[in-house]
């Protein structure tokens, strides 16, 4: 069937793109078909149209649009392709107020607020987490997410970090992947490290909370530990997904690559928390990642390189939420799981 959609200069694909703005039932079928076609690079070249991408964003944020989640799924599939991601992100020299900047900020707003908003009870917007994870795989995307929103001037990453303990695996997995990518690419962003360790973002707390259990610590261990991590409820459970735990620990490892980061993490008493995690961790990959973090925190700082970074800590490359993980990395969501969720909604 796929060759049929490529006939007559992809007329069938272009017709489906037009129908995404039609009445709900027709739009549903058109979006479902485009989701199924969005693995073909040639067809992606047709859908990689700035007007169409903007229309998908508009349909996503449109109040009470019953097909909003399908739009999120399609954006998730499209954004893993570099040619699409480049168009969704603002040009490096763009005015912060232009539309290309605002459409991603609008998606961030709807992601942060939409789940609890009454204006669209038919949508969860969880698949937008995959969009953000995909966009942050490029230096341009990292710089964008490490800068401030054009909506309220808050750090864009602050709209994601609050979901590291969300009940939905897709949402928190995509968020954790986006955070890891931003930590990996922080060196290319202006003031990247300043943002990651800022009190405004409070990133370390959001990374450690999913890894923490209901343990008791000594007064010495808690001296300097963020308040949010002390005296957790006896019912507190850790992140149940080993892949997400692995990504969280690898993100901590990325934060140890500078002397400032290591000193900051020591002052916040990261070691006692991950020590307790190691005692109960079942995944060998997560155990090994924890040991790398411990080695960096307990290391002899005379091994530090001239520029203040360490070559010892260099976890896997940025990851996209499409089930394809590069060497030494585990994608937060396998493609089979994502496909199952898509089929269930379609």
CSV table of C-alpha atoms in Angstrom, one decimal:
chain,number,residue,atom,x,y,z
A,1,UNK,CA,0.0,0.0,0.0
A,2,UNK,CA,2.8,2.4,0.8
A,3,UNK,CA,3.8,3.0,-2.9
A,4,UNK,CA,0.2,4.2,-3.6
A,5,UNK,CA,0.7,7.1,-1.3
A,6,UNK,CA,3.7,8.2,-3.4
A,7,UNK,CA,1.9,8.4,-6.7
A,8,UNK,CA,1.0,11.7,-8.4
A,9,UNK,CA,3.5,13.7,-6.4
A,10,UNK,CA,2.3,12.3,-3.0
A,11,UNK,CA,-1.3,13.5,-3.7
A,12,UNK,CA,-2.8,11.1,-1.2
A,13,UNK,CA,-0.5,12.2,1.6
A,14,UNK,CA,-1.2,15.9,0.8
A,15,UNK,CA,-4.9,15.2,0.8
A,16,UNK,CA,-4.6,13.6,4.2
A,17,UNK,CA,-2.6,16.6,5.5
A,18,UNK,CA,-5.5,18.8,4.4
A,19,UNK,CA,-8.0,16.6,6.1
A,20,UNK,CA,-6.4,16.9,9.6
A,21,UNK,CA,-8.3,20.2,10.0
A,22,UNK,CA,-11.6,18.7,8.9
A,23,UNK,CA,-14.5,17.6,11.1
A,24,UNK,CA,-13.5,15.3,14.0
A,25,UNK,CA,-14.2,11.9,12.6
A,26,UNK,CA,-12.5,12.7,9.3
A,27,UNK,CA,-9.6,14.4,11.0
A,28,UNK,CA,-9.2,11.3,13.3
A,29,UNK,CA,-8.8,9.0,10.3
A,30,UNK,CA,-6.5,11.3,8.5
A,31,UNK,CA,-4.2,11.7,11.5
A,32,UNK,CA,-4.2,8.0,12.2
A,33,UNK,CA,-3.2,7.3,8.6
A,34,UNK,CA,-0.4,9.9,8.7
A,35,UNK,CA,0.9,8.4,12.0
A,36,UNK,CA,1.1,5.0,10.2
A,37,UNK,CA,3.0,6.7,7.3
A,38,UNK,CA,5.4,8.6,9.4
A,39,UNK,CA,8.2,6.1,9.3
A,40,UNK,CA,8.9,6.6,5.6
A,41,UNK,CA,11.6,9.2,5.0
A,42,UNK,CA,10.2,10.2,1.6
A,43,UNK,CA,6.8,10.8,3.0
A,44,UNK,CA,8.4,12.7,5.9
A,45,UNK,CA,9.9,15.0,3.3
A,46,UNK,CA,6.3,15.9,2.3
A,47,UNK,CA,5.0,16.3,5.8
A,48,UNK,CA,8.0,18.4,6.7
A,49,UNK,CA,6.1,21.5,5.6
A,50,UNK,CA,6.3,24.6,7.9
A,51,UNK,CA,2.6,25.4,7.4
A,52,UNK,CA,1.5,21.9,8.1
A,53,UNK,CA,3.7,21.6,11.2
A,54,UNK,CA,2.3,24.9,12.5
A,55,UNK,CA,-1.2,23.6,11.9
A,56,UNK,CA,-0.5,20.5,14.0
A,57,UNK,CA,0.7,22.7,16.8
A,58,UNK,CA,-2.5,24.8,16.5
A,59,UNK,CA,-4.7,21.7,16.5
A,60,UNK,CA,-2.8,20.4,19.5
A,61,UNK,CA,-3.5,23.5,21.6
A,62,UNK,CA,-7.0,24.0,20.2
A,63,UNK,CA,-9.5,23.9,23.2
A,64,UNK,CA,-11.6,20.7,23.3
A,65,UNK,CA,-10.0,19.2,20.2
A,66,UNK,CA,-10.8,15.5,20.6
A,67,UNK,CA,-7.9,14.6,18.3
A,68,UNK,CA,-5.3,16.6,20.2
A,69,UNK,CA,-3.5,13.4,21.4
A,70,UNK,CA,-3.3,12.1,17.8
A,71,UNK,CA,-1.6,15.4,16.9
A,72,UNK,CA,0.8,14.8,19.7
A,73,UNK,CA,1.6,11.3,18.5
A,74,UNK,CA,2.2,12.5,14.9
A,75,UNK,CA,4.5,15.3,16.2
A,76,UNK,CA,6.3,12.7,18.3
A,77,UNK,CA,6.9,10.5,15.2
A,78,UNK,CA,7.9,13.4,13.0
A,79,UNK,CA,10.2,15.2,15.4
A,80,UNK,CA,12.7,12.3,15.6
A,81,UNK,CA,13.7,13.3,12.0
A,82,UNK,CA,16.3,16.0,12.0
A,83,UNK,CA,14.7,17.8,9.0
A,84,UNK,CA,11.5,18.2,11.0
A,85,UNK,CA,13.2,19.1,14.3
A,86,UNK,CA,15.1,21.9,12.6
A,87,UNK,CA,11.9,23.4,11.4
A,88,UNK,CA,10.1,23.1,14.7
A,89,UNK,CA,12.9,24.9,16.5
A,90,UNK,CA,13.6,28.6,16.0
A,91,UNK,CA,16.5,29.6,13.9
A,92,UNK,CA,19.6,30.4,16.0
A,93,UNK,CA,19.4,34.1,15.0
A,94,UNK,CA,15.6,34.3,15.3
A,95,UNK,CA,13.9,37.0,17.3
A,96,UNK,CA,12.6,35.4,20.5
A,97,UNK,CA,9.1,36.6,19.7
A,98,UNK,CA,8.7,35.0,16.3
A,99,UNK,CA,6.2,32.2,15.7
A,100,UNK,CA,8.7,29.4,15.5
A,101,UNK,CA,9.8,30.1,19.1
A,102,UNK,CA,6.2,30.5,20.3
A,103,UNK,CA,4.8,27.3,18.9
A,104,UNK,CA,7.2,25.2,21.0
A,105,UNK,CA,6.5,27.4,24.0
A,106,UNK,CA,2.8,26.8,23.4
A,107,UNK,CA,3.4,23.1,23.4
A,108,UNK,CA,5.3,23.4,26.6
A,109,UNK,CA,2.5,25.3,28.2
A,110,UNK,CA,-0.2,22.8,27.1
A,111,UNK,CA,2.0,20.0,28.3
A,112,UNK,CA,2.5,21.6,31.7
A,113,UNK,CA,-1.1,22.7,32.2
A,114,UNK,CA,-3.2,20.7,29.9
A,115,UNK,CA,-3.6,17.5,31.8
A,116,UNK,CA,-5.4,19.3,34.6
A,117,UNK,CA,-7.2,21.8,32.5
A,118,UNK,CA,-10.9,21.6,31.9
A,119,UNK,CA,-10.7,23.1,28.4
A,120,UNK,CA,-9.7,19.7,26.9
A,121,UNK,CA,-10.7,16.7,29.0
A,122,UNK,CA,-10.2,14.5,26.0
A,123,UNK,CA,-6.4,14.9,25.9
A,124,UNK,CA,-3.5,13.9,28.1
A,125,UNK,CA,-0.7,15.4,26.0
A,126,UNK,CA,1.7,12.7,27.3
A,127,UNK,CA,3.2,12.1,23.8
A,128,UNK,CA,4.6,15.7,23.8
A,129,UNK,CA,7.2,14.4,26.1
A,130,UNK,CA,8.6,12.5,23.2
A,131,UNK,CA,8.6,15.6,21.1
A,132,UNK,CA,10.7,17.4,23.7
A,133,UNK,CA,13.1,14.5,24.0
A,134,UNK,CA,13.6,14.4,20.3
A,135,UNK,CA,14.1,18.1,19.9
A,136,UNK,CA,16.8,18.2,22.6
A,137,UNK,CA,19.0,15.7,20.7
A,138,UNK,CA,20.5,18.6,18.8
A,139,UNK,CA,22.7,21.4,20.2
A,140,UNK,CA,20.2,23.9,18.9
A,141,UNK,CA,17.4,22.1,20.8
A,142,UNK,CA,19.4,22.0,24.0
A,143,UNK,CA,20.2,25.7,23.9
A,144,UNK,CA,16.5,26.4,23.3
A,145,UNK,CA,15.3,24.3,26.3
A,146,UNK,CA,18.1,25.7,28.6
A,147,UNK,CA,16.9,29.3,27.8
A,148,UNK,CA,13.8,31.1,29.0
A,149,UNK,CA,10.3,30.8,27.7
A,150,UNK,CA,8.8,33.6,25.7
A,151,UNK,CA,5.5,33.1,27.6
A,152,UNK,CA,6.6,33.9,31.2
A,153,UNK,CA,10.4,34.2,31.1
A,154,UNK,CA,10.8,31.0,33.2
A,155,UNK,CA,13.4,28.4,32.3
A,156,UNK,CA,11.8,26.1,29.7
A,157,UNK,CA,13.3,23.1,31.5
A,158,UNK,CA,11.4,24.0,34.6
A,159,UNK,CA,8.1,23.1,32.8
A,160,UNK,CA,9.5,19.5,32.4
A,161,UNK,CA,11.4,18.7,35.6
A,162,UNK,CA,8.2,18.6,37.7
A,163,UNK,CA,7.0,15.5,35.9
A,164,UNK,CA,9.9,13.1,36.8
A,165,UNK,CA,7.5,11.3,39.2
A,166,UNK,CA,4.4,11.4,37.0
A,167,UNK,CA,2.2,8.3,37.0
A,168,UNK,CA,2.4,8.0,33.2
A,169,UNK,CA,5.4,6.1,31.9
A,170,UNK,CA,5.4,7.9,28.5
A,171,UNK,CA,5.3,11.4,30.1
A,172,UNK,CA,8.0,10.9,32.7
A,173,UNK,CA,10.2,8.8,30.4
A,174,UNK,CA,10.2,11.5,27.8
A,175,UNK,CA,10.8,14.2,30.3
A,176,UNK,CA,13.8,12.3,31.9
A,177,UNK,CA,15.2,11.8,28.4
A,178,UNK,CA,14.9,15.5,27.6
A,179,UNK,CA,16.6,16.4,30.8
A,180,UNK,CA,19.4,14.0,30.2
A,181,UNK,CA,19.9,15.4,26.7
A,182,UNK,CA,20.0,19.0,28.0
A,183,UNK,CA,22.6,18.0,30.6
A,184,UNK,CA,24.6,16.3,27.8
A,185,UNK,CA,24.4,19.4,25.6
A,186,UNK,CA,24.7,22.0,28.4
A,187,UNK,CA,28.3,22.9,27.3
A,188,UNK,CA,27.1,24.2,24.0
A,189,UNK,CA,24.4,26.5,25.5
A,190,UNK,CA,24.9,29.9,26.9
A,191,UNK,CA,25.0,29.7,30.7
A,192,UNK,CA,24.0,26.0,30.5
A,193,UNK,CA,25.7,25.0,33.7
A,194,UNK,CA,24.3,28.0,35.5
A,195,UNK,CA,20.7,26.9,34.6
A,196,UNK,CA,21.2,23.2,35.6
A,197,UNK,CA,22.5,24.0,39.0
A,198,UNK,CA,20.2,27.0,39.6
A,199,UNK,CA,18.0,27.2,42.7
A,200,UNK,CA,15.2,28.3,40.3
A,201,UNK,CA,15.3,25.0,38.4
A,202,UNK,CA,16.0,22.8,41.5
A,203,UNK,CA,17.0,20.0,39.0
A,204,UNK,CA,19.0,17.8,41.4
A,205,UNK,CA,15.9,17.3,43.6
A,206,UNK,CA,13.8,16.3,40.7
A,207,UNK,CA,16.4,13.8,39.6
A,208,UNK,CA,16.9,12.3,43.0
A,209,UNK,CA,13.3,12.1,44.2
A,210,UNK,CA,12.4,9.2,41.8
A,211,UNK,CA,15.4,7.3,43.0
A,212,UNK,CA,14.8,7.9,46.7
A,213,UNK,CA,13.1,5.5,49.1
A,214,UNK,CA,11.8,5.9,52.6
A,215,UNK,CA,15.2,5.5,54.2
A,216,UNK,CA,16.4,7.2,57.4
A,217,UNK,CA,19.6,9.1,57.3
A,218,UNK,CA,21.9,10.3,60.1
A,219,UNK,CA,22.1,14.0,61.0
A,220,UNK,CA,25.5,14.2,59.4
A,221,UNK,CA,24.2,12.7,56.1
A,222,UNK,CA,21.2,15.1,56.1
A,223,UNK,CA,23.4,18.2,56.7
A,224,UNK,CA,23.1,20.0,53.4
A,225,UNK,CA,20.6,17.5,51.9
A,226,UNK,CA,17.7,19.3,50.2
A,227,UNK,CA,14.6,19.4,52.5
A,228,UNK,CA,12.5,17.7,49.8
A,229,UNK,CA,14.7,14.6,50.1
A,230,UNK,CA,14.6,14.3,53.9
A,231,UNK,CA,12.0,12.4,56.0
A,232,UNK,CA,10.2,10.9,53.0
A,233,UNK,CA,6.9,9.0,53.8
A,234,UNK,CA,7.2,5.3,54.7
A,235,UNK,CA,5.1,4.6,51.6
A,236,UNK,CA,7.6,6.3,49.2
A,237,UNK,CA,8.5,4.1,46.3
A,238,UNK,CA,11.2,4.4,43.7
A,239,UNK,CA,10.8,4.7,40.0
A,240,UNK,CA,9.6,1.3,38.9
A,241,UNK,CA,10.9,1.3,35.4
A,242,UNK,CA,14.6,0.2,35.2
A,243,UNK,CA,15.2,2.1,31.9
A,244,UNK,CA,14.0,5.4,33.4
A,245,UNK,CA,16.1,4.7,36.6
A,246,UNK,CA,19.1,4.1,34.3
A,247,UNK,CA,18.5,7.4,32.5
A,248,UNK,CA,18.2,9.3,35.8
A,249,UNK,CA,21.5,7.9,37.1
A,250,UNK,CA,23.2,8.6,33.8
A,251,UNK,CA,22.0,12.2,34.1
A,252,UNK,CA,23.5,12.4,37.5
A,253,UNK,CA,26.7,11.1,36.0
A,254,UNK,CA,26.7,13.9,33.4
A,255,UNK,CA,26.4,16.5,36.2
A,256,UNK,CA,29.6,15.1,37.7
A,257,UNK,CA,31.7,16.0,34.7
A,258,UNK,CA,32.8,19.4,36.1
A,259,UNK,CA,34.4,20.2,39.4
A,260,UNK,CA,31.6,22.6,40.2
A,261,UNK,CA,29.0,19.9,39.6
A,262,UNK,CA,30.8,17.4,41.8
A,263,UNK,CA,31.2,19.9,44.6
A,264,UNK,CA,27.6,20.9,44.3
A,265,UNK,CA,26.4,17.3,44.5
A,266,UNK,CA,28.7,16.5,47.4
A,267,UNK,CA,27.3,19.5,49.3
A,268,UNK,CA,23.7,18.3,48.6
A,269,UNK,CA,24.6,14.8,49.9
A,270,UNK,CA,23.9,12.9,46.8
A,271,UNK,CA,26.0,10.0,47.9
A,272,UNK,CA,23.9,8.7,50.8
A,273,UNK,CA,20.8,8.6,48.5
A,274,UNK,CA,22.4,6.7,45.6
A,275,UNK,CA,24.2,4.4,48.1
A,276,UNK,CA,20.7,3.3,49.4
A,277,UNK,CA,19.5,2.9,45.8
A,278,UNK,CA,22.5,0.7,45.1
A,279,UNK,CA,21.6,-1.6,48.0
A,280,UNK,CA,18.2,-2.4,46.6
A,281,UNK,CA,18.8,-2.1,42.8
A,282,UNK,CA,18.2,-5.2,40.8
A,283,UNK,CA,19.3,-4.0,37.3
A,284,UNK,CA,23.0,-4.6,36.6
A,285,UNK,CA,23.1,-1.7,34.2
A,286,UNK,CA,21.7,0.7,36.8
A,287,UNK,CA,24.1,-0.7,39.4
A,288,UNK,CA,27.1,0.0,37.2
A,289,UNK,CA,25.9,3.5,36.5
A,290,UNK,CA,25.5,4.2,40.2
A,291,UNK,CA,29.1,3.0,40.8
A,292,UNK,CA,30.3,5.4,38.2
A,293,UNK,CA,28.6,8.3,39.9
A,294,UNK,CA,30.1,7.2,43.3
A,295,UNK,CA,33.5,7.0,41.7
A,296,UNK,CA,33.2,10.5,40.5
A,297,UNK,CA,31.9,11.9,43.8
A,298,UNK,CA,34.5,10.1,45.8
A,299,UNK,CA,37.4,10.6,43.4
A,300,UNK,CA,40.7,12.2,44.1
A,301,UNK,CA,40.3,15.7,42.5
A,302,UNK,CA,44.0,15.7,41.5
A,303,UNK,CA,42.8,13.7,38.5
A,304,UNK,CA,40.9,16.7,37.3
A,305,UNK,CA,41.8,18.0,33.8
A,306,UNK,CA,43.0,21.5,33.1
A,307,UNK,CA,39.6,22.8,32.0
A,308,UNK,CA,37.8,21.6,35.1
A,309,UNK,CA,36.1,18.7,33.4
A,310,UNK,CA,36.7,15.0,33.7
A,311,UNK,CA,37.1,12.5,30.9
A,312,UNK,CA,36.1,9.6,33.2
A,313,UNK,CA,32.4,10.4,33.2
A,314,UNK,CA,31.0,10.4,29.7
A,315,UNK,CA,27.7,8.5,29.6
A,316,UNK,CA,25.9,7.6,26.4
A,317,UNK,CA,24.9,10.1,23.8
A,318,UNK,CA,21.6,11.9,23.5
A,319,UNK,CA,18.6,9.7,23.1
A,320,UNK,CA,15.4,10.0,21.1
A,321,UNK,CA,12.1,8.7,22.4
A,322,UNK,CA,11.6,6.4,19.3
A,323,UNK,CA,12.9,3.2,20.7
A,324,UNK,CA,16.2,3.4,18.9
A,325,UNK,CA,19.0,3.8,21.5
A,326,UNK,CA,22.6,4.5,20.6
A,327,UNK,CA,25.4,2.5,22.0
A,328,UNK,CA,25.4,2.1,25.8
A,329,UNK,CA,22.1,3.8,26.2
A,330,UNK,CA,18.6,2.5,26.9
A,331,UNK,CA,15.6,4.4,25.4
A,332,UNK,CA,13.0,5.2,28.1
A,333,UNK,CA,10.2,3.7,26.0
A,334,UNK,CA,10.6,0.8,23.6
A,335,UNK,CA,9.0,1.2,20.2
A,336,UNK,CA,6.7,-1.8,20.8
A,337,UNK,CA,5.3,-0.1,23.9
A,338,UNK,CA,4.8,3.2,22.1
A,339,UNK,CA,3.1,1.4,19.2
A,340,UNK,CA,0.8,-0.4,21.6
A,341,UNK,CA,-0.3,2.9,23.1
A,342,UNK,CA,-0.8,4.5,19.7
A,343,UNK,CA,-2.9,1.5,18.5
A,344,UNK,CA,-5.0,1.6,21.7
A,345,UNK,CA,-5.9,5.2,21.1
A,346,UNK,CA,-6.5,4.9,17.4
